[in-house]
Coordinates of N, CA and C in Angstrom, one line a residue:
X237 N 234.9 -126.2 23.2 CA 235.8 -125.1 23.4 C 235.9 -124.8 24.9
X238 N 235.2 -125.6 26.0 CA 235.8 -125.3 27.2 C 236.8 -125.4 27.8
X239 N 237.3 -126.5 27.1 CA 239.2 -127.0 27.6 C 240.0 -126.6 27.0
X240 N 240.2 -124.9 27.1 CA 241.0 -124.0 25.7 C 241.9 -124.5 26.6
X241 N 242.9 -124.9 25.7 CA 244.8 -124.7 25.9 C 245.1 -123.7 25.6
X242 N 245.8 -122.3 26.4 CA 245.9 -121.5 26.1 C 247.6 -121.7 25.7
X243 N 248.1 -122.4 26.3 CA 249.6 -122.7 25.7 C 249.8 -122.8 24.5
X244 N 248.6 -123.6 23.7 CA 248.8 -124.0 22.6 C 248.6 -122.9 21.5
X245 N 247.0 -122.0 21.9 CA 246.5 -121.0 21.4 C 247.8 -120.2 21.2
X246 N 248.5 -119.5 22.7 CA 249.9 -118.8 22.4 C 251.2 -119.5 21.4
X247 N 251.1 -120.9 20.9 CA 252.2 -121.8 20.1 C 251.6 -120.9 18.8
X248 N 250.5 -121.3 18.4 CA 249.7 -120.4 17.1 C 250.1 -119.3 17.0
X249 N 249.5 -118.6 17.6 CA 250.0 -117.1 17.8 C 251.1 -116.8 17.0
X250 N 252.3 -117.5 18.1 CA 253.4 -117.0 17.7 C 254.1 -117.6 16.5
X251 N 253.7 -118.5 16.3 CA 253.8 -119.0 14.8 C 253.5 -118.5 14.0
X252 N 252.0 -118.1 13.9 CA 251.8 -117.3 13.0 C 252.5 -115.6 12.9
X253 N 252.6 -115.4 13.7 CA 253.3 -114.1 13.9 C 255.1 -114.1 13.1
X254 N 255.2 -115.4 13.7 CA 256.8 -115.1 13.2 C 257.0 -115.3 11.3
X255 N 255.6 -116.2 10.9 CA 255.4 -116.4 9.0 C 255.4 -115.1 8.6
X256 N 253.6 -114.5 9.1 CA 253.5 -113.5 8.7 C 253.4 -112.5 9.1
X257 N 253.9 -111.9 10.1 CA 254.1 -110.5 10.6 C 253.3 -110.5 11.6
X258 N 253.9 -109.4 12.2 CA 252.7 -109.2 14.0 C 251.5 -108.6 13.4
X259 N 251.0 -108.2 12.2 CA 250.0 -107.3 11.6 C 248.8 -109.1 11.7
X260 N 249.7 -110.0 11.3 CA 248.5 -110.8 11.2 C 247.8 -111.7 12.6
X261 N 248.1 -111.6 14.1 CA 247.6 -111.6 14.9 C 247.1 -110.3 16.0
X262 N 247.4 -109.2 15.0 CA 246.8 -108.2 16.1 C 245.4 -108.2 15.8
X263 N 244.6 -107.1 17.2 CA 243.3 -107.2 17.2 C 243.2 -106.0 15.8
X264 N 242.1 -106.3 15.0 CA 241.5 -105.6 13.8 C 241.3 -103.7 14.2
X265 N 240.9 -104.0 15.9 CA 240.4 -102.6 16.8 C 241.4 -101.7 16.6
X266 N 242.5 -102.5 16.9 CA 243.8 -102.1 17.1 C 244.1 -100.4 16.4
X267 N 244.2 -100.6 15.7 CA 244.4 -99.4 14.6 C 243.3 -99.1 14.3
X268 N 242.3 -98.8 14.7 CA 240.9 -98.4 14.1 C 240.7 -96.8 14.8
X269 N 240.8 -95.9 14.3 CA 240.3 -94.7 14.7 C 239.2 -93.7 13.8
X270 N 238.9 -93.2 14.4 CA 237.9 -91.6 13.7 C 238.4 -91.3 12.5
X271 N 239.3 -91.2 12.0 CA 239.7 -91.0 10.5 C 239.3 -92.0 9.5
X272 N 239.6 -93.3 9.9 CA 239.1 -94.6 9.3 C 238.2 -94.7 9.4
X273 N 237.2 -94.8 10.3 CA 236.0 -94.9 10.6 C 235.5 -94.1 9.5
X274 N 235.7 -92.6 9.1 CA 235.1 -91.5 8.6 C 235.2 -92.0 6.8
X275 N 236.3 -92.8 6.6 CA 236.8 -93.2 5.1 C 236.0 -94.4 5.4
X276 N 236.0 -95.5 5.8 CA 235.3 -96.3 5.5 C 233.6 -96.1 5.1
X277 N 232.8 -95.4 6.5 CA 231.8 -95.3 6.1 C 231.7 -94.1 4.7
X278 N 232.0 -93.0 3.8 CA 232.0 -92.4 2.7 C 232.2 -93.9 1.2
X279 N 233.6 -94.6 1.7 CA 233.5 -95.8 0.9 C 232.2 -96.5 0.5
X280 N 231.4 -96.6 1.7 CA 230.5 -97.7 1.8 C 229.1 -96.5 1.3
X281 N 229.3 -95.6 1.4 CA 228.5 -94.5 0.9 C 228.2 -94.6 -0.5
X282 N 229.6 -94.5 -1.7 CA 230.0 -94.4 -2.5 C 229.4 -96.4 -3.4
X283 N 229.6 -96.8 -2.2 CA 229.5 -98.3 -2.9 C 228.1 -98.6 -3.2
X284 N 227.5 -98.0 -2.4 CA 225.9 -98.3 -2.3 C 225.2 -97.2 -3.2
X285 N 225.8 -96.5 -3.3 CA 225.3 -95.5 -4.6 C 225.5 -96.1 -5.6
X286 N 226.6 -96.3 -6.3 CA 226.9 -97.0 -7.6 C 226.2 -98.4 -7.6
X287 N 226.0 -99.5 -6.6 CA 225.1 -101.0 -6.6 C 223.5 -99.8 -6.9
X288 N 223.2 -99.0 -6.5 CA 222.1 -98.5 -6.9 C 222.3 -98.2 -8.2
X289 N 222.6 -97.3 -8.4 CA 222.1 -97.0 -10.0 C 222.8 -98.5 -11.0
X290 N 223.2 -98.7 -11.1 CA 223.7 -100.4 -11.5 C 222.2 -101.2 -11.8
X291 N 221.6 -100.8 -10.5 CA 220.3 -101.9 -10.5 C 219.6 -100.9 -11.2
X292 N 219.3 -99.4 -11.5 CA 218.5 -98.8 -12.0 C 218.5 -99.1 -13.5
X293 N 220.2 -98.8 -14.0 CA 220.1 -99.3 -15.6 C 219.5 -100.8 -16.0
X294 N 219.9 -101.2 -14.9 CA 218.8 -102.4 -15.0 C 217.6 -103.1 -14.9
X295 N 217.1 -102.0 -14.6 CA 215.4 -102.0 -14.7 C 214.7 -102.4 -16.1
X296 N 214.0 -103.1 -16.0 CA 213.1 -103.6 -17.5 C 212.3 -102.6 -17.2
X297 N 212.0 -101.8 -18.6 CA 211.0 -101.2 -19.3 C 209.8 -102.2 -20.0
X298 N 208.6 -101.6 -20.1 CA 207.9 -102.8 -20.9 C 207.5 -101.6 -22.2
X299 N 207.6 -102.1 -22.9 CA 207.8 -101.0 -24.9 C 206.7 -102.6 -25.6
X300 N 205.3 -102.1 -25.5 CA 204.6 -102.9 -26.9 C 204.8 -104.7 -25.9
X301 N 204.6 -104.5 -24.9 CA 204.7 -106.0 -24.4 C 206.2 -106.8 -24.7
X302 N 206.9 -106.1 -24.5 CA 208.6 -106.7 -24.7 C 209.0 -105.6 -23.6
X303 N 209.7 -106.7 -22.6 CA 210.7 -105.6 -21.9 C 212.1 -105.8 -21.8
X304 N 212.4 -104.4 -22.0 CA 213.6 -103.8 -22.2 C 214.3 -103.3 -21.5
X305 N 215.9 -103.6 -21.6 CA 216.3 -102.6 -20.7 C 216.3 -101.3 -20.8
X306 N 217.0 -100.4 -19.3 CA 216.8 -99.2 -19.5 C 217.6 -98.7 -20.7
X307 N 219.1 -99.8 -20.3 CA 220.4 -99.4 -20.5 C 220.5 -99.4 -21.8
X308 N 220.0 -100.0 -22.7 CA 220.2 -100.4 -24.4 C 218.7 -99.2 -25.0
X309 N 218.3 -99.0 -24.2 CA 217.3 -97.4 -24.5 C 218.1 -96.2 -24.7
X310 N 219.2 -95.8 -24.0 CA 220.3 -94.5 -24.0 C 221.0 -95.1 -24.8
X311 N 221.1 -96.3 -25.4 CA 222.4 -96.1 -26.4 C 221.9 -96.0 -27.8
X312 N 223.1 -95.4 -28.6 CA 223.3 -94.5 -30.1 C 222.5 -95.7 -30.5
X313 N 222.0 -95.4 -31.7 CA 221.1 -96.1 -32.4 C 222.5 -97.1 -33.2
X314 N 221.8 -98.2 -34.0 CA 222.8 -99.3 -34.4 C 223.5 -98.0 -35.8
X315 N 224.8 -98.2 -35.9 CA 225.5 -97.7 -37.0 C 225.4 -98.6 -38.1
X316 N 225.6 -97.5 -39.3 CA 225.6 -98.4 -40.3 C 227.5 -97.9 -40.7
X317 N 228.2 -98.9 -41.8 CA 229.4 -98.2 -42.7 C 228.8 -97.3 -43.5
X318 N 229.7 -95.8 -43.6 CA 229.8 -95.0 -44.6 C 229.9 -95.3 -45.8
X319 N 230.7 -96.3 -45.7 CA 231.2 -96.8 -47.3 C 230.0 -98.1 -48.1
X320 N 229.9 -99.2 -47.2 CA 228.9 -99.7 -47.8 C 227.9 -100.3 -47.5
X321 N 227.5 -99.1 -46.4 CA 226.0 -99.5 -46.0 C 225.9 -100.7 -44.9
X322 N 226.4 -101.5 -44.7 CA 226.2 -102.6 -44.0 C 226.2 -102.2 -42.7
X323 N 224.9 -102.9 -42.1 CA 225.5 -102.5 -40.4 C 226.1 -103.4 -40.1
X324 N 226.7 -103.1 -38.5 CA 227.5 -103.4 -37.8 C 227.4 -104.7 -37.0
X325 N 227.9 -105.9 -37.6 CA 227.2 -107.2 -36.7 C 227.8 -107.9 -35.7
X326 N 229.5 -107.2 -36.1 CA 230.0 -108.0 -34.8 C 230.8 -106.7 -34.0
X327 N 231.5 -106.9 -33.0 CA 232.2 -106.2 -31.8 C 233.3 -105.8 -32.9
X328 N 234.1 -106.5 -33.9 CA 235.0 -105.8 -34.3 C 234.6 -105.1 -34.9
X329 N 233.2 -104.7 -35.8 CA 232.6 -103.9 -36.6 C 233.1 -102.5 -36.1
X330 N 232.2 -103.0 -34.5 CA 232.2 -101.4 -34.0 C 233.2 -101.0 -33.5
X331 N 234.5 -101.8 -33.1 CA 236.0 -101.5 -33.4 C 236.2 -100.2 -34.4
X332 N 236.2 -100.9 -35.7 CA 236.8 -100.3 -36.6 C 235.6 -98.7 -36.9
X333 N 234.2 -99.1 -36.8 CA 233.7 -97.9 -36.5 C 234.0 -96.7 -36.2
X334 N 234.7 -97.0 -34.9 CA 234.5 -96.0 -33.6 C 236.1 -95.6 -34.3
X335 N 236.8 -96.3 -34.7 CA 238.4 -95.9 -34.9 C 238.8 -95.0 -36.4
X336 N 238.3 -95.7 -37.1 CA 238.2 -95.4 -38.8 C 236.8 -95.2 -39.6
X337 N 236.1 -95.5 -38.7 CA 234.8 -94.6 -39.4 C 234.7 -95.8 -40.4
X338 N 234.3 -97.2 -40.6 CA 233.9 -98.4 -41.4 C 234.0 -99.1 -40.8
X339 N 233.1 -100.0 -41.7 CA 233.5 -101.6 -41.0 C 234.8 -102.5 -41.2
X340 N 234.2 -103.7 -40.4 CA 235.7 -104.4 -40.5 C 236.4 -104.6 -41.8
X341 N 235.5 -105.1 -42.5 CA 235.6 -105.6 -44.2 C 235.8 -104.6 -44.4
X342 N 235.8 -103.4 -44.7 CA 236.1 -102.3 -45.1 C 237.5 -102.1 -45.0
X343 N 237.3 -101.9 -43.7 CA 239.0 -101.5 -42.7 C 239.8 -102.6 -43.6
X344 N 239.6 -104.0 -44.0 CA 240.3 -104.9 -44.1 C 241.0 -104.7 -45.7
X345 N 239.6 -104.2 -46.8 CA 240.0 -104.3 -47.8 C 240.5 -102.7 -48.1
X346 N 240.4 -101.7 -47.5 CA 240.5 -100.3 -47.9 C 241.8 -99.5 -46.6
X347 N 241.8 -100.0 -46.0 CA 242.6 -99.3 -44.3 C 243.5 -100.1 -44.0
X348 N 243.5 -101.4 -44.0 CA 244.5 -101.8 -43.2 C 246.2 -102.1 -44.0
X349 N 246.9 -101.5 -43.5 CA 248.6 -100.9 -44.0 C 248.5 -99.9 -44.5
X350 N 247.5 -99.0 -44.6 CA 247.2 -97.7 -45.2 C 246.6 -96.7 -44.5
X351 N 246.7 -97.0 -43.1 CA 246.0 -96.1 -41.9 C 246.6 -95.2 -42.3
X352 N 248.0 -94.5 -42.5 CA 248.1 -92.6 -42.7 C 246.9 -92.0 -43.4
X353 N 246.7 -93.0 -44.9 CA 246.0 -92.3 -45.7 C 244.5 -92.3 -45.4
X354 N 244.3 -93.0 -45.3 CA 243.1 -92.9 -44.4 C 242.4 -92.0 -43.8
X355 N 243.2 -91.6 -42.5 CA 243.0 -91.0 -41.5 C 243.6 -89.5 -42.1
X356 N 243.9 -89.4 -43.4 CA 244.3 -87.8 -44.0 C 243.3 -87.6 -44.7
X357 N 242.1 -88.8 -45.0 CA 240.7 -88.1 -45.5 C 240.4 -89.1 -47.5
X358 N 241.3 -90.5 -47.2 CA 241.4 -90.5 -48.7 C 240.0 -92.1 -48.0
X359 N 238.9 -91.5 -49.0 CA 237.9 -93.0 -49.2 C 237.6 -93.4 -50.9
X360 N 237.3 -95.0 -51.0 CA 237.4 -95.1 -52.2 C 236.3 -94.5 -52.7
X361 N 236.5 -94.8 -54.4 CA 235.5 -94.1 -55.2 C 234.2 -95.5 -55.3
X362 N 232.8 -95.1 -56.1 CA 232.3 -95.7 -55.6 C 232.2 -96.6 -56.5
X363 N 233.0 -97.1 -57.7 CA 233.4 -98.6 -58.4 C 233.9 -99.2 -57.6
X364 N 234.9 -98.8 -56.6 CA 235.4 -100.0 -55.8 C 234.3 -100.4 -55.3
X365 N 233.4 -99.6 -54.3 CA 232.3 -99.7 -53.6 C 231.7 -100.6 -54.0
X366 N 231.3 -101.1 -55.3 CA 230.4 -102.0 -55.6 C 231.3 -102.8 -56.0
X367 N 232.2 -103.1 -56.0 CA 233.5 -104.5 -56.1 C 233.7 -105.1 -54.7
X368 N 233.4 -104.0 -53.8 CA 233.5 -104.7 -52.5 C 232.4 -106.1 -51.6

């Protein structure tokens, strides 16, 4: 890099300037003042807090020689269905849980095209329950 061509360095330049705007060969300094300065470092404040606690939920506990996370320690204990007992084994379980109060199978054979009534308070009796 001792034999810079500066002619050529200025051919770049303006090349690049004329594609993508004079924004993409100004100096970065350029527009840098006390206000920015003041928003970036709170940003970087903000960023380093949350990668902290991030890594905190992520701390192994040790429970009985098994370690565990922190994060699956604060959560609701596993749900079971209202209707028939079964817990919850997949992601859509806990879908229909969290929405309709049962599991999927449930939702599938008792709720689904029938959400109004449902959700006005109607659950089957408990012969269905054991047909299910």
């Amino acid at each position: 890099m001792k034999d810079k061509n500066f002619d050529r360095i200025a051919a770049f330049e303006k090349a690049i300037a004329e594609k993508y705007g004079t924004d993409a060969v100004q100096n970065p300094r350029a527009n840098w003042d006390e206000t920015k300065e003041e928003e970036y470092l709170q940003q970087m404040k903000e960023f380093y807090q949350k990668t902290q606690q991030n890594e905190e939920w992520q701390e192994k506990i040790d429970i009985n020689g098994i370690k565990i996370s922190k994060k699956l320690l604060n959560r609701e204990s596993l749900k079971c269905c209202p209707i028939c007992n079964s817990f919850a084994k997949k992601s859509m379980d806990d879908v229909c849980l969290v929405k309709f109060d049962c599991c999927e199978k449930c939702y599938i054979q008792f709720v689904e095209g029938r959400e109004e009534r449902w959700l006005k308070g109607w659950r089957p009796d408990e012969a269905k329950q054991k047909n299910a």
